[in-house]
Short mmCIF file of C-alpha atoms and ligand atoms in Angstrom, two decimals:
data_model
loop_
_atom_site.label_atom_id
_atom_site.label_comp_id
_atom_site.label_asym_id
_atom_site.label_seq_id
_atom_site.Cartn_x
_atom_site.Cartn_y
_atom_site.Cartn_z
CA MET A 1 -14.90 -31.42 27.54
CA SER A 2 -15.34 -27.67 27.83
CA LEU A 3 -15.87 -27.08 24.09
CA GLU A 4 -18.90 -29.33 23.61
CA LEU A 5 -21.87 -27.63 21.98
CA THR A 6 -24.24 -28.84 24.66
CA ALA A 7 -21.99 -28.20 27.69
CA PRO A 8 -24.06 -26.58 30.48
CA ALA A 9 -23.59 -22.95 31.55
CA PRO A 10 -20.55 -22.80 33.85
CA GLU A 11 -20.54 -22.09 37.60
CA GLU A 12 -19.09 -18.69 38.51
CA PRO A 13 -15.66 -19.13 40.14
CA SER A 14 -14.27 -16.87 42.88
CA VAL A 15 -11.78 -15.29 40.43
CA ALA A 16 -14.68 -13.86 38.36
CA ASP A 17 -15.08 -10.11 37.98
CA ASP A 18 -18.76 -9.16 37.57
CA GLY A 19 -19.61 -12.64 36.21
CA THR A 20 -16.68 -12.74 33.75
CA TRP A 21 -13.47 -14.78 33.92
CA LEU A 22 -10.84 -16.45 31.74
CA GLU A 23 -10.64 -20.22 31.44
CA CYS A 24 -8.09 -22.50 29.76
CA ILE A 25 -9.74 -24.74 27.16
CA ALA A 26 -7.06 -27.41 27.68
CA CYS A 27 -6.71 -27.79 31.49
CA GLY A 28 -9.65 -25.76 32.86
CA ALA A 29 -7.51 -23.37 34.94
CA GLN A 30 -9.42 -20.16 35.74
CA PHE A 31 -8.09 -16.61 35.97
CA ALA A 32 -9.34 -13.15 36.91
CA PRO A 33 -10.02 -11.34 33.63
CA PHE A 34 -8.51 -7.87 34.09
CA GLU A 35 -5.91 -8.11 36.88
CA ASP A 36 -2.91 -9.15 34.79
CA VAL A 37 -1.98 -9.24 31.13
CA ARG A 38 -2.28 -12.85 30.00
CA TYR A 39 -2.86 -14.42 26.56
CA THR A 40 -2.51 -18.14 27.27
CA CYS A 41 -2.75 -20.43 30.30
CA ASP A 42 -0.12 -19.93 33.05
CA ASP A 43 -0.19 -23.65 33.83
CA CYS A 44 -0.20 -25.41 30.43
CA ASP A 45 0.08 -22.63 27.79
CA GLY A 46 -3.34 -23.66 26.40
CA LEU A 47 -5.72 -21.19 24.72
CA LEU A 48 -7.89 -19.05 27.00
CA GLU A 49 -11.57 -18.33 26.59
CA VAL A 50 -13.71 -15.60 28.17
CA ARG A 51 -16.49 -17.22 30.22
CA TYR A 52 -19.71 -15.70 31.60
CA ALA A 53 -21.87 -16.77 34.53
CA SER A 54 -25.00 -15.73 32.64
CA PRO A 55 -24.87 -16.39 28.89
CA PRO A 56 -27.10 -14.08 26.80
CA THR A 57 -30.64 -14.54 25.45
CA TRP A 58 -32.28 -12.71 22.53
CA ASP A 59 -34.20 -10.36 24.84
CA ASP A 60 -30.94 -8.98 26.22
CA PHE A 61 -30.01 -7.32 22.92
CA GLU A 62 -30.85 -3.71 22.03
CA GLY A 63 -29.33 -0.98 19.89
CA ARG A 64 -27.30 -1.43 16.72
CA GLY A 65 -23.92 -2.88 15.75
CA VAL A 66 -21.42 -4.74 17.91
CA TRP A 67 -22.49 -3.11 21.18
CA ARG A 68 -26.10 -4.18 20.64
CA TYR A 69 -24.72 -7.48 21.95
CA ASN A 70 -23.07 -6.13 25.09
CA ALA A 71 -24.89 -8.76 27.16
CA ALA A 72 -22.58 -11.24 25.39
CA LEU A 73 -19.46 -9.05 25.89
CA PRO A 74 -17.26 -8.17 28.88
CA PHE A 75 -18.18 -4.45 28.83
CA GLU A 76 -21.19 -2.23 28.18
CA GLU A 77 -19.35 -0.17 25.56
CA GLY A 78 -15.97 0.10 23.86
CA VAL A 79 -13.66 2.22 21.75
CA SER A 80 -16.06 2.47 18.82
CA LEU A 81 -16.14 3.95 15.29
CA PRO A 82 -18.89 2.34 15.27
CA GLU A 83 -18.73 -1.17 13.81
CA GLY A 84 -21.01 -4.10 12.92
CA ALA A 85 -24.57 -3.94 11.51
CA THR A 86 -23.14 -5.03 8.15
CA PRO A 87 -25.44 -5.97 5.24
CA LEU A 88 -26.74 -9.49 4.67
CA HIS A 89 -26.99 -9.22 0.88
CA GLU A 90 -29.38 -11.17 -1.30
CA VAL A 91 -27.54 -12.54 -4.35
CA PRO A 92 -30.32 -14.14 -6.46
CA ARG A 93 -28.30 -14.91 -9.60
CA LEU A 94 -25.44 -16.44 -7.66
CA GLU A 95 -27.93 -18.37 -5.50
CA ALA A 96 -29.51 -19.90 -8.63
CA ASP A 97 -26.14 -20.55 -10.22
CA VAL A 98 -24.66 -22.31 -7.17
CA GLY A 99 -27.95 -24.18 -6.75
CA VAL A 100 -29.03 -23.83 -3.12
CA GLU A 101 -32.43 -22.86 -1.74
CA THR A 102 -31.16 -19.66 -0.11
CA LEU A 103 -27.83 -17.86 -0.37
CA ARG A 104 -27.13 -14.67 1.56
CA VAL A 105 -23.81 -12.87 1.81
CA LYS A 106 -22.79 -11.22 5.08
CA HIS A 107 -20.44 -8.50 3.90
CA GLU A 108 -17.99 -7.73 6.66
CA GLY A 109 -16.08 -5.49 4.26
CA MET A 110 -18.66 -2.85 5.20
CA ASN A 111 -17.11 -2.27 8.63
CA PRO A 112 -15.32 1.06 9.32
CA THR A 113 -11.85 -0.09 8.20
CA GLY A 114 -13.25 -2.52 5.64
CA SER A 115 -12.98 -5.86 7.46
CA PHE A 116 -14.46 -7.87 10.34
CA LYS A 117 -11.37 -7.12 12.45
CA ASP A 118 -13.08 -3.93 13.67
CA ARG A 119 -15.52 -6.03 15.69
CA GLY A 120 -12.63 -7.60 17.57
CA MET A 121 -10.71 -4.35 18.01
CA THR A 122 -13.60 -2.36 19.53
CA VAL A 123 -13.54 -4.88 22.39
CA GLY A 124 -9.78 -5.58 22.40
CA VAL A 125 -8.74 -1.92 22.63
CA ARG A 126 -11.33 -1.38 25.38
CA VAL A 127 -9.72 -4.22 27.36
CA ALA A 128 -6.26 -2.74 26.70
CA LYS A 129 -7.47 0.49 28.34
CA GLU A 130 -8.88 -1.47 31.29
CA LEU A 131 -5.50 -3.20 31.76
CA GLY A 132 -3.68 0.13 31.45
CA VAL A 133 -1.15 -1.15 28.91
CA GLY A 134 1.09 1.09 26.80
CA ARG A 135 1.82 0.08 23.23
CA LEU A 136 -0.58 -2.12 21.21
CA ALA A 137 0.85 -4.58 18.69
CA CYS A 138 -0.08 -7.26 16.18
CA ALA A 139 1.30 -9.43 13.43
CA SER A 140 -0.85 -9.21 10.34
CA THR A 141 -1.56 -10.21 6.77
CA GLY A 142 -2.94 -6.65 6.60
CA ASN A 143 -6.49 -6.28 7.88
CA THR A 144 -5.69 -6.71 11.56
CA SER A 145 -2.99 -4.04 11.24
CA ALA A 146 -5.42 -1.60 9.55
CA ALA A 147 -8.01 -2.15 12.27
CA LEU A 148 -5.50 -1.96 15.12
CA ALA A 149 -4.03 1.26 13.73
CA ALA A 150 -7.48 2.88 13.43
CA TYR A 151 -8.81 1.74 16.82
CA GLY A 152 -5.49 2.52 18.50
CA ALA A 153 -5.68 6.03 17.02
CA ARG A 154 -9.29 6.34 18.17
CA GLY A 155 -8.27 5.29 21.68
CA GLY A 156 -5.24 7.59 21.69
CA MET A 157 -2.76 4.71 21.97
CA GLU A 158 0.52 3.88 20.28
CA THR A 159 0.44 0.98 17.79
CA LEU A 160 3.08 -1.33 16.30
CA VAL A 161 2.42 -3.75 13.45
CA LEU A 162 4.61 -6.50 11.98
CA LEU A 163 3.87 -7.46 8.38
CA PRO A 164 5.32 -10.13 6.06
CA ALA A 165 7.39 -8.09 3.57
CA GLY A 166 5.92 -7.97 0.06
CA LYS A 167 2.84 -10.03 0.96
CA VAL A 168 0.36 -7.42 2.19
CA ALA A 169 -2.18 -5.76 -0.12
CA ALA A 170 -1.67 -2.05 -0.82
CA GLY A 171 -4.91 -0.74 0.72
CA LYS A 172 -4.14 -2.32 4.06
CA ILE A 173 -0.62 -0.87 4.37
CA ALA A 174 -2.01 2.53 3.36
CA GLN A 175 -4.50 2.35 6.23
CA ALA A 176 -1.96 1.30 8.85
CA SER A 177 0.34 4.05 7.63
CA LEU A 178 -2.19 6.90 7.66
CA HIS A 179 -3.62 5.88 11.04
CA ASP A 180 -0.05 6.23 12.25
CA ALA A 181 0.97 2.71 13.24
CA ARG A 182 4.67 2.03 13.34
CA ILE A 183 5.05 -0.54 10.54
CA LEU A 184 7.81 -3.17 10.58
CA GLU A 185 8.20 -5.35 7.48
CA VAL A 186 9.62 -8.75 8.39
CA ASP A 187 11.56 -10.92 5.98
CA GLY A 188 9.31 -13.92 6.67
CA ASN A 189 5.68 -15.01 6.48
CA PHE A 190 2.76 -14.13 8.79
CA ASP A 191 3.49 -17.01 11.16
CA SER A 192 7.06 -15.73 11.78
CA CYS A 193 5.66 -12.23 12.41
CA LEU A 194 3.30 -13.69 15.01
CA ASP A 195 6.17 -15.59 16.68
CA ILE A 196 8.07 -12.29 17.06
CA VAL A 197 5.06 -10.31 18.33
CA GLN A 198 4.35 -13.05 20.87
CA ASP A 199 7.97 -12.77 22.06
CA LEU A 200 7.65 -8.98 22.33
CA ALA A 201 4.38 -9.35 24.27
CA ALA A 202 5.92 -11.94 26.61
CA ARG A 203 8.71 -9.45 27.37
CA GLY A 204 6.16 -6.77 28.21
CA GLU A 205 7.07 -4.63 25.19
CA ALA A 206 3.52 -4.50 23.82
CA TYR A 207 -0.07 -5.67 24.33
CA LEU A 208 -0.88 -8.35 21.77
CA LEU A 209 -4.08 -7.86 19.78
CA ASN A 210 -3.99 -10.83 17.44
CA SER A 211 -6.84 -13.33 17.69
CA LEU A 212 -4.80 -15.33 20.20
CA ASN A 213 -6.08 -12.62 22.55
CA PRO A 214 -9.38 -14.10 23.77
CA PHE A 215 -11.10 -10.70 24.04
CA ARG A 216 -10.76 -10.08 20.27
CA LEU A 217 -12.89 -13.15 19.62
CA GLU A 218 -15.63 -11.83 21.92
CA GLY A 219 -16.23 -8.93 19.53
CA GLN A 220 -16.15 -11.24 16.52
CA LYS A 221 -18.91 -13.39 18.06
CA THR A 222 -21.30 -10.63 17.06
CA ILE A 223 -20.99 -11.68 13.39
CA GLY A 224 -22.77 -14.91 14.33
CA LEU A 225 -25.34 -13.14 16.50
CA GLU A 226 -26.19 -10.67 13.73
CA ILE A 227 -26.50 -13.42 11.13
CA LEU A 228 -28.87 -15.49 13.28
CA GLU A 229 -31.06 -12.54 14.25
CA GLU A 230 -31.32 -11.12 10.74
CA PHE A 231 -31.82 -14.46 9.03
CA HIS A 232 -34.54 -15.42 11.50
CA GLU A 233 -36.32 -12.13 10.90
CA ASP A 234 -36.36 -12.81 7.13
CA TYR A 235 -37.14 -16.55 7.04
CA GLY A 236 -38.38 -17.56 10.51
CA THR A 237 -35.56 -20.14 10.64
CA TYR A 238 -31.80 -20.15 11.17
CA PRO A 239 -29.37 -20.86 8.31
CA ASP A 240 -28.40 -24.50 7.82
CA ARG A 241 -24.82 -23.56 7.13
CA ILE A 242 -22.37 -20.67 7.45
CA VAL A 243 -19.39 -20.77 5.07
CA LEU A 244 -16.36 -18.67 5.94
CA PRO A 245 -12.74 -18.13 4.89
CA VAL A 246 -10.22 -19.46 7.41
CA GLY A 247 -6.75 -18.16 8.27
CA ASN A 248 -6.00 -18.26 12.00
CA ALA A 249 -9.48 -19.71 12.54
CA GLY A 250 -10.45 -16.88 14.87
CA ASN A 251 -13.85 -16.30 13.28
CA THR A 252 -14.61 -20.01 13.20
CA SER A 253 -13.86 -20.16 16.94
CA ALA A 254 -15.82 -16.97 17.65
CA LEU A 255 -18.96 -18.03 15.77
CA TYR A 256 -18.91 -21.40 17.48
CA LYS A 257 -18.59 -19.71 20.88
CA ALA A 258 -21.53 -17.40 20.10
CA PHE A 259 -23.70 -20.40 19.26
CA ARG A 260 -22.57 -22.39 22.31
CA GLU A 261 -23.48 -19.51 24.62
CA LEU A 262 -26.95 -19.21 23.03
CA VAL A 263 -27.45 -22.95 23.51
CA GLN A 264 -26.32 -22.61 27.15
CA SER A 265 -28.87 -19.87 27.85
CA GLY A 266 -31.65 -21.80 26.08
CA ALA A 267 -32.00 -19.10 23.38
CA LEU A 268 -31.02 -21.55 20.61
CA ASP A 269 -31.74 -25.23 20.13
CA ALA A 270 -28.57 -27.28 19.57
CA ASP A 271 -30.22 -28.75 16.44
CA ASP A 272 -30.59 -25.24 14.99
CA VAL A 273 -26.88 -24.39 15.15
CA PRO A 274 -25.56 -23.77 11.59
CA LYS A 275 -22.92 -26.10 10.21
CA LEU A 276 -19.64 -24.20 10.35
CA THR A 277 -17.86 -24.71 7.06
CA GLY A 278 -14.32 -23.39 6.67
CA VAL A 279 -12.60 -22.58 3.38
CA GLN A 280 -8.86 -22.22 2.85
CA ALA A 281 -6.67 -21.62 -0.19
CA GLU A 282 -5.01 -24.79 -1.49
CA GLY A 283 -1.57 -23.28 -0.83
CA ALA A 284 -2.33 -22.62 2.86
CA ALA A 285 -4.74 -25.29 4.10
CA PRO A 286 -3.60 -26.81 7.41
CA MET A 287 -7.15 -26.71 8.84
CA VAL A 288 -8.53 -28.61 5.86
CA GLU A 289 -5.74 -31.15 6.26
CA ALA A 290 -6.61 -31.63 9.96
CA ILE A 291 -10.35 -32.01 9.27
CA GLU A 292 -9.78 -34.46 6.43
CA ASN A 293 -7.41 -36.58 8.53
CA GLY A 294 -9.44 -36.40 11.76
CA TRP A 295 -6.53 -34.74 13.61
CA ASP A 296 -7.00 -32.84 16.90
CA GLU A 297 -4.38 -30.30 15.92
CA THR A 298 -2.96 -28.77 12.78
CA ARG A 299 0.48 -29.37 11.29
CA ARG A 300 2.45 -26.13 10.77
CA TRP A 301 2.95 -25.44 7.04
CA ASP A 302 6.25 -23.59 6.62
CA GLU A 303 5.72 -22.89 2.94
CA VAL A 304 2.43 -21.12 2.15
CA GLU A 305 1.31 -19.33 -1.01
CA THR A 306 -1.94 -17.89 -2.36
CA ARG A 307 -3.27 -14.83 -4.15
CA ALA A 308 -5.62 -14.47 -1.17
CA THR A 309 -2.82 -12.94 0.93
CA ALA A 310 -5.14 -12.30 3.91
CA ILE A 311 -5.32 -16.05 4.54
CA ARG A 312 -1.74 -16.89 3.63
CA ILE A 313 -1.25 -18.58 7.02
CA GLY A 314 0.39 -21.92 7.83
CA ASN A 315 -0.09 -22.19 11.60
CA PRO A 316 -3.68 -21.36 12.60
CA VAL A 317 -3.31 -20.47 16.27
CA ASN A 318 -7.00 -20.94 17.08
CA ALA A 319 -7.21 -24.46 15.66
CA PRO A 320 -7.84 -26.06 19.11
CA LYS A 321 -10.99 -23.91 19.41
CA ALA A 322 -12.07 -24.11 15.78
CA LEU A 323 -11.67 -27.82 15.03
CA PRO A 324 -14.26 -28.81 17.69
CA GLY A 325 -16.50 -26.03 16.32
CA ILE A 326 -16.47 -27.48 12.82
CA ARG A 327 -16.95 -31.05 14.07
CA GLU A 328 -19.61 -30.39 16.73
CA THR A 329 -21.77 -28.46 14.25
CA ASN A 330 -21.40 -31.20 11.58
CA GLY A 331 -19.60 -28.76 9.33
CA THR A 332 -16.55 -29.40 7.19
CA ALA A 333 -13.54 -27.70 5.61
CA VAL A 334 -12.50 -27.45 1.98
CA ALA A 335 -9.59 -26.02 -0.01
CA VAL A 336 -10.02 -24.00 -3.21
CA SER A 337 -7.57 -22.90 -5.92
CA ASP A 338 -6.59 -19.29 -6.60
CA GLU A 339 -8.47 -19.52 -9.93
CA GLU A 340 -11.65 -20.59 -8.12
CA ILE A 341 -11.20 -17.70 -5.69
CA THR A 342 -10.87 -15.15 -8.51
CA GLU A 343 -13.89 -16.62 -10.28
CA ALA A 344 -15.96 -16.24 -7.09
CA GLN A 345 -14.67 -12.68 -6.67
CA ARG A 346 -16.04 -11.93 -10.16
CA ASP A 347 -19.34 -13.68 -9.33
CA LEU A 348 -19.84 -11.52 -6.25
CA ALA A 349 -18.83 -8.39 -8.16
CA GLY A 350 -21.51 -9.30 -10.72
CA GLU A 351 -24.06 -8.94 -7.91
CA GLY A 352 -22.58 -5.57 -6.94
CA VAL A 353 -20.74 -6.99 -3.94
CA GLY A 354 -17.06 -6.01 -4.00
CA VAL A 355 -14.75 -8.19 -1.92
CA GLU A 356 -11.06 -8.95 -1.58
CA PRO A 357 -9.80 -12.40 -2.69
CA ALA A 358 -9.77 -14.10 0.75
CA SER A 359 -13.43 -13.17 1.17
CA ALA A 360 -14.40 -14.77 -2.12
CA ALA A 361 -12.97 -18.07 -0.84
CA SER A 362 -16.25 -18.64 1.04
CA VAL A 363 -18.30 -18.55 -2.17
CA ALA A 364 -15.70 -20.61 -4.05
CA GLY A 365 -15.83 -23.22 -1.28
CA LEU A 366 -19.62 -23.33 -1.28
CA ARG A 367 -19.66 -23.81 -5.05
CA LYS A 368 -17.19 -26.68 -4.75
CA LEU A 369 -19.03 -28.41 -1.89
CA ARG A 370 -22.34 -28.04 -3.73
CA ALA A 371 -20.82 -29.59 -6.87
CA GLU A 372 -19.46 -32.47 -4.76
CA GLY A 373 -22.90 -33.01 -3.21
CA VAL A 374 -21.65 -32.24 0.32
CA VAL A 375 -24.01 -29.25 0.39
CA ASP A 376 -27.62 -30.14 -0.51
CA VAL A 377 -29.83 -28.33 -3.02
CA ASP A 378 -32.38 -27.51 -0.29
CA GLU A 379 -29.91 -25.83 2.07
CA GLN A 380 -30.15 -22.26 3.34
CA VAL A 381 -26.63 -20.88 3.40
CA VAL A 382 -24.86 -17.71 4.51
CA CYS A 383 -21.41 -16.97 3.08
CA LEU A 384 -19.19 -14.61 5.01
CA THR A 385 -17.17 -12.10 2.99
CA THR A 386 -14.55 -10.75 5.33
CA GLY A 387 -12.91 -7.80 3.56
CA HIS A 388 -13.68 -5.01 1.06
CA LEU A 389 -12.61 -4.99 -2.61
CA LEU A 390 -10.56 -1.80 -2.13
CA LYS A 391 -8.28 -3.55 0.36
CA ASP A 392 -6.49 -5.22 -2.55
CA PRO A 393 -6.75 -2.99 -5.64
CA ASP A 394 -4.09 -5.01 -7.53
CA ALA A 395 -6.11 -8.23 -7.22
CA ALA A 396 -9.24 -6.38 -8.34
CA PHE A 397 -7.45 -5.04 -11.46
CA GLU A 398 -6.21 -8.54 -12.26
CA ALA A 399 -9.68 -10.07 -11.88
CA GLY A 400 -11.43 -7.32 -13.85
CA ASP A 401 -11.10 -5.89 -17.36
CA ASP A 402 -8.52 -3.29 -18.37
CA PRO A 403 -9.59 0.32 -19.08
CA GLU A 404 -9.69 1.21 -22.81
CA PRO A 405 -7.86 4.36 -23.90
CA VAL A 406 -9.89 6.58 -26.30
CA PRO A 407 -9.26 9.98 -27.97
CA ASN A 408 -10.60 13.18 -26.40
CA ASP A 409 -13.53 13.38 -28.89
CA THR A 410 -17.19 12.27 -28.81
CA GLU A 411 -17.25 10.93 -32.40
CA ALA A 412 -14.14 8.85 -31.74
CA VAL A 413 -15.66 7.55 -28.50
CA LEU A 414 -18.84 6.49 -30.40
CA GLU A 415 -16.72 4.81 -33.04
CA HIS A 416 -14.77 2.96 -30.37
CA LEU A 417 -18.00 1.82 -28.66
CA ALA A 418 -19.34 0.49 -31.98
CA GLU A 419 -16.23 -1.62 -32.60
N1 F0G B 501 -10.52 -12.95 5.58
C1 F0G B 501 -9.79 -11.83 5.67
C2 F0G B 501 -10.08 -10.73 4.72
C3 F0G B 501 -8.77 -11.72 6.65
O1 F0G B 501 -8.07 -10.62 6.73
C4 F0G B 501 -8.52 -12.81 7.50
C5 F0G B 501 -7.46 -12.76 8.50
C6 F0G B 501 -9.32 -13.95 7.37
C7 F0G B 501 -10.31 -13.99 6.41
C8 F0G B 501 -9.13 -15.14 8.23
O2 F0G B 501 -9.78 -15.00 9.44
O3 F0G B 501 -7.98 -15.64 11.00
O4 F0G B 501 -10.35 -15.48 11.74
O5 F0G B 501 -9.62 -17.32 10.26
N2 F0G B 501 -6.59 -11.84 8.55
C9 F0G B 501 -5.60 -11.69 9.61
C10 F0G B 501 -4.91 -10.36 9.49
C11 F0G B 501 -4.68 -12.82 9.77
O6 F0G B 501 -3.76 -10.21 9.94
O7 F0G B 501 -5.49 -9.43 8.96
P1 F0G B 501 -9.42 -15.93 10.70
#
């Protein structure tokens, strides 16, 4: 099985370009990486993964941000703003309140467009240039479209985004709009948008930059690499567990791949790999359903609903990569309510860390798993927060307190404060 944590480093096939190739995770078919545009396997339609003849070790990394890790990426540099090097916040009050030995928060909202998607796009848009494609496109719950629009603009390329009408937070549409993407609002959910973009890509109308594109996930691996390096610097160990929100399960797949490659090169002991723990909203939880039932694939949920619109997804396309990742690392998956998500968003805000609702799902999930005793009191945990508070100003207003109108007069203001 090609997705086992302890699988040995692969042999370089003749189709490889400079030690890099594409391989189908289902049937093992191998393809040259940059000769043709291809998102899935020609033979069986399975998901593709980027493979390297020489997986990276710690000594290979230098510099800052995503491209510090170019030894783990297909290129030396990309179309960059630049991205990565996000903070790993201490949150002492929340740590004590949740009741774990260590809690750190990796705030991916601090990337250039305010989400982790920038890490994928710096690589994905670089590959698009290599392939010489015209228009770039994605389906999106918002953040992917903001990142694609910005990186497309940076690379001087045309961008097209398909969004579920009425279900994308205001900040994200504003970004896509100002960075000059052509925005189509579809009368359907994210999964229908992705179906259409896949059809457009198959007809050669656009280059697809959703996380189905294996090169996107290469950039997102650097979240895992940064967490391990920084955590080890601070504690001399690796975190026991990484908790993250799950939509299409791209990050779950990417972090697992980062860890597998480190194990292959001998840089990381298989026993030191953090338990990947995915969190979904109760109204959109096909991954949780698959983990709980021991299924090898997810069931498509046609009806999905949650306040955390970024993860309002019923058909996680990367499930075949992510389910083995959760299982092989002894992780788990859990669903949380919208109320629990908002509560966690307030908790993080109380530590000065402003996140959008989907991001807070990680903390809500950790709290729930700790209460259930699935997470132990002596665990060292990193929660991933994937997007910035300003992405979804409406949700922030709802979670926070209303402004108080006062007269234009100091005495009246003092009186009001004393009330
Ligand atoms: N958190 C945020 C803030 C997101 O925007 C997304 C995905 C996820 C978590 C889920 O990540 O798909 O890797 O499991 N947003 C995509 C988008 C779908 O279109 O912006 P995943």
